Coordinates of C-alpha atoms in Angstrom, one line a residue:
M1046 CA 0.0 0.0 0.0
S1047 CA 1.1 3.6 -0.6
T1048 CA 0.1 7.1 0.3
Q1049 CA -0.5 10.3 -1.7
N1050 CA 0.4 14.0 -1.6
A1051 CA -1.0 15.4 -4.8
Y1052 CA -4.7 15.6 -5.7
P1053 CA -7.1 16.7 -8.5
L1054 CA -8.5 20.2 -7.8
A1055 CA -11.9 18.7 -7.3
D1056 CA -10.6 16.5 -4.5
I1057 CA -9.1 19.4 -2.5
G1058 CA -11.3 20.6 0.3
R1059 CA -13.3 19.8 3.4
N1060 CA -15.0 16.8 1.8
N1061 CA -11.7 15.0 1.4
P1062 CA -11.0 13.0 4.6
I1063 CA -7.3 13.3 4.0
F1064 CA -7.4 17.0 5.0
S1065 CA -7.7 18.5 8.4
Q1066 CA -7.0 21.8 10.2
I1067 CA -3.7 20.5 11.7
R1068 CA -2.6 18.8 8.5
S1069 CA -3.2 21.9 6.4
T1070 CA -1.3 24.0 8.9
V1071 CA 1.8 21.7 8.9
E1072 CA 1.9 21.0 5.2
T1073 CA 1.6 24.7 4.3
A1074 CA 4.8 25.4 6.3
F1075 CA 6.7 22.9 4.0
Y1076 CA 6.2 25.2 1.0
A1077 CA 7.4 28.5 2.6
N1078 CA 10.5 30.4 1.4
N1079 CA 12.4 29.6 4.6
M1080 CA 12.4 25.9 3.6
T1081 CA 15.4 24.3 1.8
S1082 CA 15.0 20.8 0.3
I1083 CA 17.8 18.3 1.0
P1084 CA 17.6 15.9 -1.9
D1085 CA 19.9 13.1 -0.8
V1086 CA 22.0 11.6 2.0
A1087 CA 25.3 13.0 0.7
T1088 CA 24.0 16.6 0.9
A1089 CA 22.6 16.0 4.3
Y1090 CA 25.9 14.6 5.5
K1091 CA 27.9 17.6 4.3
L1092 CA 25.5 19.9 6.0
A1093 CA 25.5 18.0 9.3
A1094 CA 29.3 17.7 9.3
K1095 CA 29.5 21.5 9.4
G1096 CA 27.0 21.9 12.3
P1097 CA 28.2 24.1 15.2
G1098 CA 27.8 21.3 17.7
T1099 CA 29.0 18.4 15.5
V1100 CA 32.0 16.4 16.4
K1101 CA 33.4 14.9 13.2
T1102 CA 35.2 11.8 14.5
D1103 CA 38.1 10.0 12.7
L1104 CA 36.1 6.7 12.6
P1105 CA 35.1 5.7 9.1
I1106 CA 31.6 4.7 8.3
Y1107 CA 31.4 1.2 7.0
R1108 CA 30.3 0.9 3.3
P1109 CA 29.3 4.6 3.1
T1110 CA 28.6 4.8 -0.6
D1111 CA 26.1 1.9 -0.4
M1112 CA 24.0 4.2 1.8
G1113 CA 24.5 7.3 -0.3
L1114 CA 27.2 8.8 1.9
P1115 CA 30.4 10.3 0.6
A1116 CA 33.2 7.8 0.3
D1117 CA 35.3 9.5 3.0
A1118 CA 32.4 9.9 5.5
T1119 CA 33.2 9.5 9.2
M1120 CA 30.9 9.0 12.1
L1121 CA 29.3 12.2 13.4
V1122 CA 28.5 13.0 17.1
E1123 CA 26.0 15.5 18.3
N1124 CA 24.9 15.8 21.9
T1125 CA 21.8 17.4 23.5
G1126 CA 21.6 18.9 27.0
K1127 CA 19.9 17.7 30.1
V1128 CA 17.2 15.7 28.3
V1129 CA 18.6 12.6 26.6
G1130 CA 15.4 10.6 26.1
R1131 CA 11.7 10.7 24.9
T1132 CA 9.3 12.9 26.8
A1133 CA 6.0 11.0 26.8
Q1134 CA 4.2 13.7 28.8
A1135 CA 4.6 16.1 25.9
R1136 CA 2.3 14.1 23.6
R1137 CA -1.1 15.6 22.8
I1138 CA -3.2 13.4 20.6
L1139 CA -6.3 14.7 18.8
G1140 CA -9.2 12.5 19.8
D1141 CA -8.0 12.1 23.4
T1142 CA -10.0 13.5 26.2
G1143 CA -9.1 17.1 26.9
V1144 CA -7.2 17.7 23.7
D1145 CA -8.9 20.5 21.7
E1146 CA -8.1 20.7 18.0
A1147 CA -8.7 24.4 17.8
D1148 CA -6.4 25.1 20.8
M1149 CA -3.6 22.8 19.4
A1150 CA -4.0 24.4 15.9
G1151 CA -3.6 27.9 17.4
R1152 CA -0.4 26.9 19.3
L1153 CA 1.0 25.3 16.1
R1154 CA 0.2 28.4 14.0
E1155 CA 2.0 30.5 16.5
A1156 CA 5.0 28.2 16.6
I1157 CA 5.3 28.3 12.7
Y1158 CA 4.7 32.1 12.6
R1159 CA 7.4 32.8 15.2
S1160 CA 9.9 30.6 13.3
Q1161 CA 9.3 32.0 9.8
T1162 CA 12.5 34.1 9.9
E1163 CA 14.5 31.0 10.8
S1164 CA 16.0 28.7 8.2
F1165 CA 14.5 25.3 7.9
I1166 CA 15.5 22.1 5.9
K1167 CA 13.3 19.4 4.7
T1168 CA 13.5 15.9 3.2
D1169 CA 11.5 12.9 2.1
V1170 CA 11.8 9.2 3.0
V1171 CA 9.7 6.1 2.9
V1172 CA 8.6 4.0 5.9
G1173 CA 8.1 0.3 5.1
L1174 CA 10.4 -1.6 2.8
D1175 CA 8.2 -3.7 0.6
E1176 CA 5.4 -3.2 -1.9
D1177 CA 3.0 -4.7 0.6
F1178 CA 3.5 -1.7 3.0
I1179 CA 5.4 1.4 2.0
V1180 CA 4.3 4.9 2.9
R1181 CA 6.0 8.3 2.2
A1182 CA 7.0 10.7 5.0
H1183 CA 8.2 14.3 5.0
L1184 CA 10.3 16.0 7.7
A1185 CA 11.0 19.7 8.2
I1186 CA 13.3 20.9 10.9
Q1187 CA 15.2 24.0 11.8
S1188 CA 18.5 24.0 9.9
N1189 CA 20.7 24.1 13.0
Y1190 CA 19.6 20.5 13.5
A1191 CA 21.0 19.0 10.3
N1192 CA 22.3 16.1 12.3
N1193 CA 18.8 15.1 13.2
L1194 CA 17.7 15.4 9.5
L1195 CA 20.7 13.2 8.5
S1196 CA 19.9 10.6 11.2
Y1197 CA 16.3 10.7 10.0
M1198 CA 17.4 9.9 6.4
L1199 CA 19.7 7.1 7.6
N1200 CA 17.1 5.6 10.1
F1201 CA 14.4 5.5 7.5
Q1202 CA 14.8 4.9 3.7
P1203 CA 15.7 7.8 1.4
I1204 CA 13.8 7.8 -1.8
T1205 CA 16.1 6.3 -4.4
Q1206 CA 14.9 5.2 -7.8
H1207 CA 14.5 1.6 -6.5
Y1208 CA 12.2 2.7 -3.7
Q1209 CA 10.4 5.2 -5.9
D1210 CA 9.6 2.3 -8.3
M1211 CA 8.5 0.1 -5.4
F1212 CA 6.3 2.9 -4.1
D1213 CA 4.8 3.5 -7.5
Q1214 CA 4.0 -0.2 -8.0
S1215 CA 2.3 -0.5 -4.6
V1216 CA -1.5 -0.3 -4.3
A1217 CA -2.5 3.3 -3.5
Y1218 CA -4.7 3.8 -0.4
P1219 CA -6.9 6.8 0.6
E1220 CA -4.2 8.0 3.0
G1221 CA -2.1 11.2 2.8
D1222 CA 1.6 11.1 3.2
I1223 CA 3.1 11.5 6.7
Y1224 CA 4.2 15.1 7.6
I1225 CA 6.4 15.9 10.6
Y1226 CA 7.2 19.5 11.5
A1227 CA 9.9 19.9 14.1
D1228 CA 11.3 23.0 15.8
P1229 CA 13.5 22.1 18.8
T1230 CA 14.0 25.8 19.7
Y1231 CA 10.3 26.8 20.0
H1232 CA 8.8 26.4 23.5
D1233 CA 5.1 27.0 24.0
P1234 CA 4.8 28.9 27.3
D1235 CA 2.2 26.4 28.6
Y1236 CA 4.4 23.4 27.8
P1237 CA 7.9 24.1 29.0
D1238 CA 9.0 20.5 28.7
G1239 CA 8.0 20.4 25.0
L1240 CA 4.8 19.8 23.0
A1241 CA 4.2 17.0 20.5
I1242 CA 0.9 17.4 18.6
F1243 CA -0.5 14.4 16.8
D1244 CA -3.4 14.2 14.4
P1245 CA -3.1 10.5 13.7
K1246 CA -6.2 10.2 11.5
H1247 CA -4.6 12.6 9.1
N1248 CA -1.0 11.4 9.4
V1249 CA 0.6 14.6 10.7
A1250 CA 2.6 15.6 13.8
A1251 CA 4.5 18.6 15.1
I1252 CA 7.4 18.3 17.6
L1253 CA 8.1 21.5 19.4
G1254 CA 10.9 22.3 22.0
M1255 CA 12.5 18.8 22.0
P1256 CA 15.9 18.2 20.2
Y1257 CA 16.2 14.5 21.0
F1258 CA 16.2 12.5 17.8
G1259 CA 14.1 9.7 19.2
E1260 CA 11.1 12.1 19.1
L1261 CA 11.3 12.3 15.3
K1262 CA 11.8 8.6 14.9
K1263 CA 8.9 7.5 17.2
S1264 CA 6.5 10.2 15.9
T1265 CA 7.0 8.9 12.4
L1266 CA 6.5 5.3 13.5
T1267 CA 3.5 6.3 15.5
L1268 CA 1.8 7.6 12.4
A1269 CA 3.0 4.7 10.2
W1270 CA 1.7 2.1 12.7
S1271 CA -1.6 3.9 12.7
I1272 CA -1.9 3.7 8.9
A1273 CA -1.0 0.0 9.0
H1274 CA -3.6 -0.7 11.7
R1275 CA -6.3 0.9 9.6
H1276 CA -5.5 -1.3 6.6
G1277 CA -5.2 -4.9 7.8
Y1278 CA -1.9 -5.0 9.6
V1279 CA -0.9 -5.5 13.3
A1280 CA 1.4 -2.7 14.4
C1281 CA 4.4 -4.1 16.2
H1282 CA 7.0 -2.4 18.5
G1283 CA 9.3 -5.3 18.8
G1284 CA 11.8 -7.6 17.0
L1285 CA 11.2 -10.5 14.6
K1286 CA 13.5 -13.3 13.6
A1287 CA 13.0 -16.5 11.6
F1288 CA 14.6 -19.9 11.9
H1289 CA 14.7 -21.6 8.5
F1290 CA 14.7 -25.4 8.0
K1291 CA 14.9 -27.7 5.0
D1292 CA 13.1 -30.6 6.7
K1293 CA 10.3 -28.8 8.6
S1294 CA 8.4 -25.5 8.7
D1295 CA 10.2 -22.3 9.5
Q1296 CA 9.9 -20.9 13.0
V1297 CA 9.1 -17.1 13.0
F1298 CA 9.3 -15.5 16.4
A1299 CA 8.3 -12.0 17.4
M1300 CA 9.7 -10.4 20.6
F1301 CA 7.8 -7.5 22.3
G1302 CA 9.4 -5.4 25.0
L1303 CA 10.4 -1.9 25.9
S1304 CA 13.9 -0.5 25.4
G1305 CA 16.3 -2.3 27.7
S1306 CA 14.2 -5.4 28.0
G1307 CA 16.5 -7.5 25.8
K1308 CA 14.4 -7.7 22.6
S1309 CA 17.2 -6.5 20.4
T1310 CA 19.7 -8.9 22.0
L1311 CA 17.3 -11.8 21.5
T1312 CA 16.4 -10.7 18.0
H1313 CA 20.0 -10.4 16.8
A1314 CA 21.4 -13.4 18.6
K1315 CA 23.2 -15.8 16.2
H1316 CA 22.8 -18.9 18.5
G1317 CA 26.4 -20.0 17.7
Y1318 CA 25.5 -20.2 13.9
K1319 CA 23.7 -23.4 14.6
Y1320 CA 20.6 -22.3 12.5
D1321 CA 19.8 -20.6 9.3
I1322 CA 18.5 -17.3 10.8
T1323 CA 17.1 -14.2 9.2
V1324 CA 16.3 -10.9 11.1
L1325 CA 13.5 -8.6 9.9
H1326 CA 14.0 -5.9 12.5
D1327 CA 14.5 -5.3 16.2
D1328 CA 12.1 -2.4 16.8
A1329 CA 9.5 -1.7 14.1
F1330 CA 7.5 -3.9 11.8
V1331 CA 3.9 -4.8 10.8
I1332 CA 2.2 -8.2 10.4
N1333 CA -0.3 -8.9 7.6
R1334 CA -3.4 -10.2 9.4
Q1335 CA -4.5 -12.1 6.3
N1336 CA -1.4 -14.2 5.6
G1337 CA 0.9 -13.7 8.6
S1338 CA 3.8 -12.3 6.6
S1339 CA 5.8 -9.3 8.1
V1340 CA 7.4 -6.1 6.7
A1341 CA 10.2 -4.1 8.3
L1342 CA 9.5 -0.3 8.6
E1343 CA 13.2 0.8 8.7
P1344 CA 16.5 -0.3 7.2
S1345 CA 18.7 0.8 10.1
Y1346 CA 18.7 0.5 13.9
F1347 CA 18.4 3.2 16.6
D1348 CA 20.5 1.3 19.1
K1349 CA 21.8 2.0 22.6
T1350 CA 25.6 2.5 22.8
N1351 CA 25.8 1.4 26.4
D1352 CA 26.8 -2.2 25.7
Y1353 CA 29.4 -1.4 23.0
P1354 CA 32.9 -0.3 24.3
M1355 CA 35.3 0.8 21.6
S1356 CA 37.1 -2.6 21.9
S1357 CA 34.0 -4.4 20.6
T1358 CA 33.1 -5.0 17.0
E1359 CA 29.7 -3.3 17.0
P1360 CA 30.9 0.4 16.7
K1361 CA 32.1 -0.5 13.2
Y1362 CA 28.5 -0.1 12.0
F1363 CA 27.7 3.2 13.7
M1364 CA 26.9 6.2 11.5
T1365 CA 25.5 9.1 13.5
I1366 CA 25.8 9.0 17.3
Q1367 CA 23.9 11.0 19.9
N1368 CA 24.7 11.8 23.6
V1369 CA 28.1 10.1 23.9
G1370 CA 31.6 11.2 24.8
V1371 CA 34.6 11.7 22.5
T1372 CA 38.3 11.4 23.3
L1373 CA 41.6 10.8 21.6
D1374 CA 43.1 7.3 21.2
D1375 CA 46.8 6.6 21.2
Q1376 CA 47.0 7.4 17.5
G1377 CA 45.5 10.9 18.1
R1378 CA 42.2 10.0 16.5
K1379 CA 38.9 11.4 17.8
V1380 CA 37.0 8.3 18.9
L1381 CA 33.9 7.5 21.0
V1382 CA 33.4 7.1 24.7
T1383 CA 30.4 4.9 25.0
E1384 CA 29.0 2.8 27.9
D1385 CA 26.8 5.7 29.0
L1386 CA 29.7 7.4 30.8
R1387 CA 28.7 10.9 29.7
N1388 CA 25.0 10.3 30.4
G1389 CA 22.3 7.6 30.1
N1390 CA 20.8 6.5 26.9
G1391 CA 23.6 7.1 24.5
R1392 CA 22.3 6.3 21.0
T1393 CA 23.5 5.5 17.5
I1394 CA 22.0 5.1 14.0
K1395 CA 23.5 1.7 13.2
S1396 CA 23.5 0.5 9.6
R1397 CA 21.7 -2.5 8.3
Y1398 CA 25.1 -4.2 7.7
A1399 CA 25.2 -4.9 11.5
S1400 CA 22.9 -7.8 10.6
T1401 CA 24.5 -10.1 8.0
N1402 CA 21.3 -12.0 7.9
R1403 CA 18.9 -9.1 7.4
V1404 CA 15.6 -9.2 5.3
D1405 CA 13.1 -6.5 4.7
K1406 CA 10.1 -8.9 4.4
E1407 CA 9.5 -12.2 6.1
N1408 CA 7.2 -14.2 3.8
A1409 CA 7.0 -17.2 6.2
P1410 CA 4.0 -16.6 8.5
I1411 CA 4.6 -15.7 12.1
N1412 CA 4.0 -18.6 14.5
A1413 CA 5.0 -17.4 18.0
I1414 CA 4.9 -14.3 20.1
F1415 CA 7.0 -13.6 23.2
W1416 CA 5.9 -11.0 25.7
I1417 CA 9.1 -9.8 27.4
M1418 CA 8.5 -8.9 31.1
K1419 CA 10.6 -7.7 34.0
D1420 CA 8.5 -9.1 36.8
D1421 CA 10.4 -10.9 39.6
S1422 CA 7.4 -13.1 40.4
L1423 CA 7.8 -15.0 37.1
P1424 CA 10.2 -17.7 36.2
P1425 CA 12.2 -17.3 33.0
V1426 CA 9.7 -18.8 30.5
I1427 CA 6.0 -19.5 30.7
K1428 CA 3.8 -20.8 27.9
V1429 CA 0.2 -19.6 27.6
D1430 CA -2.1 -21.7 25.5
D1431 CA -5.4 -19.7 25.6
P1432 CA -6.0 -16.8 23.1
V1433 CA -7.8 -14.6 25.6
L1434 CA -5.1 -15.0 28.3
A1435 CA -2.3 -14.7 25.7
A1436 CA -3.7 -11.4 24.4
T1437 CA -4.5 -10.2 28.0
F1438 CA -0.9 -10.7 29.0
G1439 CA 0.1 -8.6 26.0
A1440 CA -2.4 -5.9 27.0
T1441 CA -0.9 -5.9 30.5
L1442 CA 2.7 -6.4 29.7
A1443 CA 4.6 -5.6 32.9
T1444 CA 8.1 -4.1 32.8
K1445 CA 10.3 -1.3 34.2
R1446 CA 11.0 2.1 32.7
S1447 CA 14.3 2.5 30.8
S1448 CA 16.8 5.2 30.3
A1449 CA 15.3 5.9 26.9
E1450 CA 12.5 7.9 28.6
N1451 CA 12.7 11.4 30.0
L1452 CA 10.5 11.1 33.1
I1453 CA 9.1 14.3 34.5
G1454 CA 8.1 14.6 38.2
D1455 CA 8.5 12.2 41.0
V1456 CA 8.5 8.9 39.1
D1457 CA 10.1 5.7 40.3
R1458 CA 12.0 4.3 37.4
N1459 CA 12.3 0.9 39.1
A1460 CA 8.6 0.5 39.8
L1461 CA 6.7 -2.2 37.9
V1462 CA 4.6 -0.6 35.2
I1463 CA 2.2 -1.8 32.5
E1464 CA 2.9 -0.9 28.9
P1465 CA 0.3 -2.7 26.7
F1466 CA 2.0 -4.6 23.9
A1467 CA 5.2 -2.8 24.7
N1468 CA 4.0 0.1 22.6
P1469 CA 3.7 3.5 24.3
F1470 CA 3.2 5.1 20.8
R1471 CA -0.3 3.8 20.1
V1472 CA -2.7 6.5 18.9
Y1473 CA -5.8 4.4 18.4
P1474 CA -7.9 2.5 21.0
L1475 CA -6.1 -0.2 23.0
S1476 CA -9.1 -2.6 22.5
E1477 CA -8.3 -2.6 18.8
D1478 CA -4.8 -3.9 19.4
Y1479 CA -6.2 -6.4 21.8
H1480 CA -8.5 -7.8 19.2
D1481 CA -5.8 -7.8 16.5
F1482 CA -3.4 -9.9 18.7
K1483 CA -6.2 -12.1 20.0
A1484 CA -7.1 -12.9 16.3
L1485 CA -3.4 -13.9 15.6
F1486 CA -3.6 -16.3 18.6
E1487 CA -7.1 -17.6 17.8
E1488 CA -7.2 -17.7 14.0
R1489 CA -3.6 -18.2 13.1
H1490 CA -2.9 -20.4 16.1
L1491 CA 0.2 -18.6 17.3
D1492 CA 2.0 -19.9 20.3
C1493 CA 2.5 -17.4 23.2
Y1494 CA 5.3 -17.2 25.7
L1495 CA 6.1 -14.9 28.6
L1496 CA 9.8 -14.2 29.0
N1497 CA 11.2 -12.7 32.2
T1498 CA 14.5 -11.1 31.4
G1499 CA 15.0 -9.4 34.7
S1500 CA 15.2 -11.4 38.0
F1501 CA 13.2 -14.3 39.4
G1502 CA 13.1 -13.4 43.1
T1503 CA 16.6 -12.3 43.8
H1504 CA 18.1 -14.5 41.1
K1505 CA 19.1 -12.6 38.0
I1506 CA 18.2 -14.3 34.8
P1507 CA 21.2 -14.3 32.5
K1508 CA 20.6 -13.9 28.7
E1509 CA 22.2 -17.3 28.1
I1510 CA 19.2 -18.9 29.9
T1511 CA 16.7 -17.0 27.7
L1512 CA 18.6 -17.8 24.5
G1513 CA 18.8 -21.5 25.5
A1514 CA 15.1 -21.5 26.1
L1515 CA 14.5 -20.1 22.6
E1516 CA 16.7 -22.9 21.1
A1517 CA 14.8 -25.5 23.1
I1518 CA 11.5 -24.2 21.7
V1519 CA 12.9 -24.2 18.2
N1520 CA 14.2 -27.8 18.6
N1521 CA 11.0 -28.9 20.4
T1522 CA 13.1 -30.3 23.3
T1523 CA 11.3 -28.3 26.0
E1524 CA 9.9 -29.9 29.2
W1525 CA 6.9 -28.1 30.6
E1526 CA 5.1 -28.4 34.0
S1527 CA 1.9 -26.8 35.1
F1528 CA 2.6 -23.3 36.5
A1529 CA 1.2 -23.4 40.0
G1530 CA -1.8 -25.5 38.8
L1531 CA -3.1 -22.6 36.7
D1532 CA -5.2 -23.3 33.7
H1533 CA -3.5 -22.6 30.3
M1534 CA -0.1 -21.8 31.8
Q1535 CA 3.0 -24.0 31.8
N1536 CA 6.4 -23.3 33.2
L1537 CA 9.6 -24.3 31.4
K1538 CA 11.5 -26.6 33.7
L1539 CA 15.0 -25.2 34.3
A1540 CA 17.3 -26.8 36.9
D1541 CA 18.7 -23.4 37.9
F1542 CA 15.3 -21.8 38.4
P1543 CA 13.1 -24.2 40.4
V1544 CA 9.6 -23.0 41.4
D1545 CA 8.1 -24.0 44.8
Y1546 CA 4.4 -24.0 43.9
N1547 CA 3.4 -25.0 47.5
D1548 CA 5.0 -21.9 49.0
Q1549 CA 1.9 -19.8 49.8
A1550 CA 4.0 -16.6 50.0
Y1551 CA 5.1 -17.1 46.5
R1552 CA 1.6 -17.9 45.3
D1553 CA 0.4 -14.7 47.0
L1554 CA 3.2 -12.7 45.2
V1555 CA 2.1 -14.0 41.8
A1556 CA -1.5 -13.2 42.7
T1557 CA -0.4 -9.6 43.7
R1558 CA 1.3 -9.1 40.4
L1559 CA -1.8 -10.4 38.5
N1560 CA -3.8 -7.9 40.6
I1561 CA -1.6 -5.1 39.3
R1562 CA -2.7 -6.1 35.8
S1563 CA -6.3 -6.3 36.8
N1564 CA -6.1 -2.9 38.4
F1565 CA -4.6 -1.5 35.2
I1566 CA -7.5 -2.8 33.2
D1567 CA -10.0 -1.4 35.7
H1568 CA -8.4 2.0 35.7
Y1569 CA -8.3 2.0 31.9
Q1570 CA -12.0 1.1 31.7
H1571 CA -12.8 4.1 34.0
T1572 CA -10.6 6.7 32.3
H1573 CA -11.1 6.0 28.6
N1574 CA -14.0 6.0 26.2
D1575 CA -12.6 2.8 24.9
R1576 CA -13.1 -0.4 26.8
L1577 CA -11.2 -3.7 26.9
P1578 CA -13.5 -6.8 26.8
D1579 CA -14.7 -8.1 30.2
E1580 CA -13.0 -11.4 29.3
T1581 CA -9.6 -9.9 30.1
T1582 CA -10.5 -9.1 33.7
K1583 CA -12.3 -12.4 34.2
A1584 CA -9.2 -14.3 32.9
L1585 CA -6.9 -12.6 35.4
L1586 CA -9.3 -12.8 38.4
K1587 CA -9.7 -16.5 37.7
L1588 CA -5.9 -17.0 38.0
Q1589 CA -5.8 -15.0 41.2
Q1590 CA -8.6 -17.0 42.8
E1591 CA -6.8 -20.3 41.9
L1592 CA -3.6 -19.0 43.5
T1593 CA -5.2 -17.9 46.8
K1594 CA -8.0 -20.4 47.4

């Protein structure tokens, strides 16, 4: 499917559902005299390299010309100030309670008016890397933030002739292109921590007062996921890998978890090269509800740098880097200081070549979903064999906040929180995601697993345990036992993580954590116009009763 941005005169006006007040306000700004179009990655790189805050390192970018970069391109570093993560509290979504379109449109008009004497740059990319799903996106940003524009072009897919042909051959849908207007320097007086205005039904957003690149990436994905959801796809904030076999069906696994949960580690793991593995992506993809195939939305990876010291092999694939240190090595070269020494949540745009086994579309249908939790009441792996319960655990995915988030106010980063389907970027009703995932379990007969990648009690769960469990599932060598006698839940028997089901204190702890999930649903039902089906609460209450009776 593809989007559009040009129309017959008869189709321009109020009667065309593509148009709206916010969309018209944003798109108009793209045609102003203060906008300069950046046609390709090479031009963007040259502009970013001259930025006043840019550090041009002496580290060469791997295979630069393959990505449209100059042959002598080196990694570029740009750092922000105090805020080094996403600010969820800044999001205002049209359609949400208390968000008034006229008010937001007025604030947006003022922001654009105040910035009309400033120089802006703009570019075009596509989101989605296959004819099945490919939409066009436009970004405009103040010219002092050329590094963000370059990162945007490297994170998504610049429109080369190949991708233009793919876009042209795709089936056109009644959807307008995505437009993102960004001014990191403008601060609305009523929103000192930043303001992100979303009109998801019309595929447009404005990001004001926030220089962190992740705001641009996630706002674009937010709108692309919303388009996909409206047209027969399940929107996925997670990773997907496939195990291919000659003598049996392929195994296609999707991992869902927030930043820092381990989904990227699990997605990219090579498993000692024992299998023929392909990786679709570790952060953003969509699943075709009709045939179970999947399409990646991005060619590159927006990865944390914390786990990659300069002595490791991974920095070889870095291109642009945000919020890291720079120093001199013993050869006098400007190199990176990673491992979050300067600040938390150091980030890089890492090229697709970091995955030697990368694909942009997985034709084999998905057959298993893994909800990645950080809940110390859970053993490392639990299998759930009921579609309602499987979708309910996705809707009440329990985890802990990561350094990728800029938390405002007195918020405990270590508290257990619920993030449905590990996707804080949803702009349509949660119940629709619930029904989408339930349909995958019910109609496509997907397996469901809960992975705890944190600690079980006080016992840290090493990644080797989780990876070994994935291999056992692939090889069908798992040994399961009933989890505390609960219906539709089995625990993977692991010698290092025994579970004492007769310990009432442990059973009460599990019941308490299930109650957190029940309370989340209850609160959601009372604070949203949308409602999750009653079957979700009934499924959780039944488990609690079985644990405490």
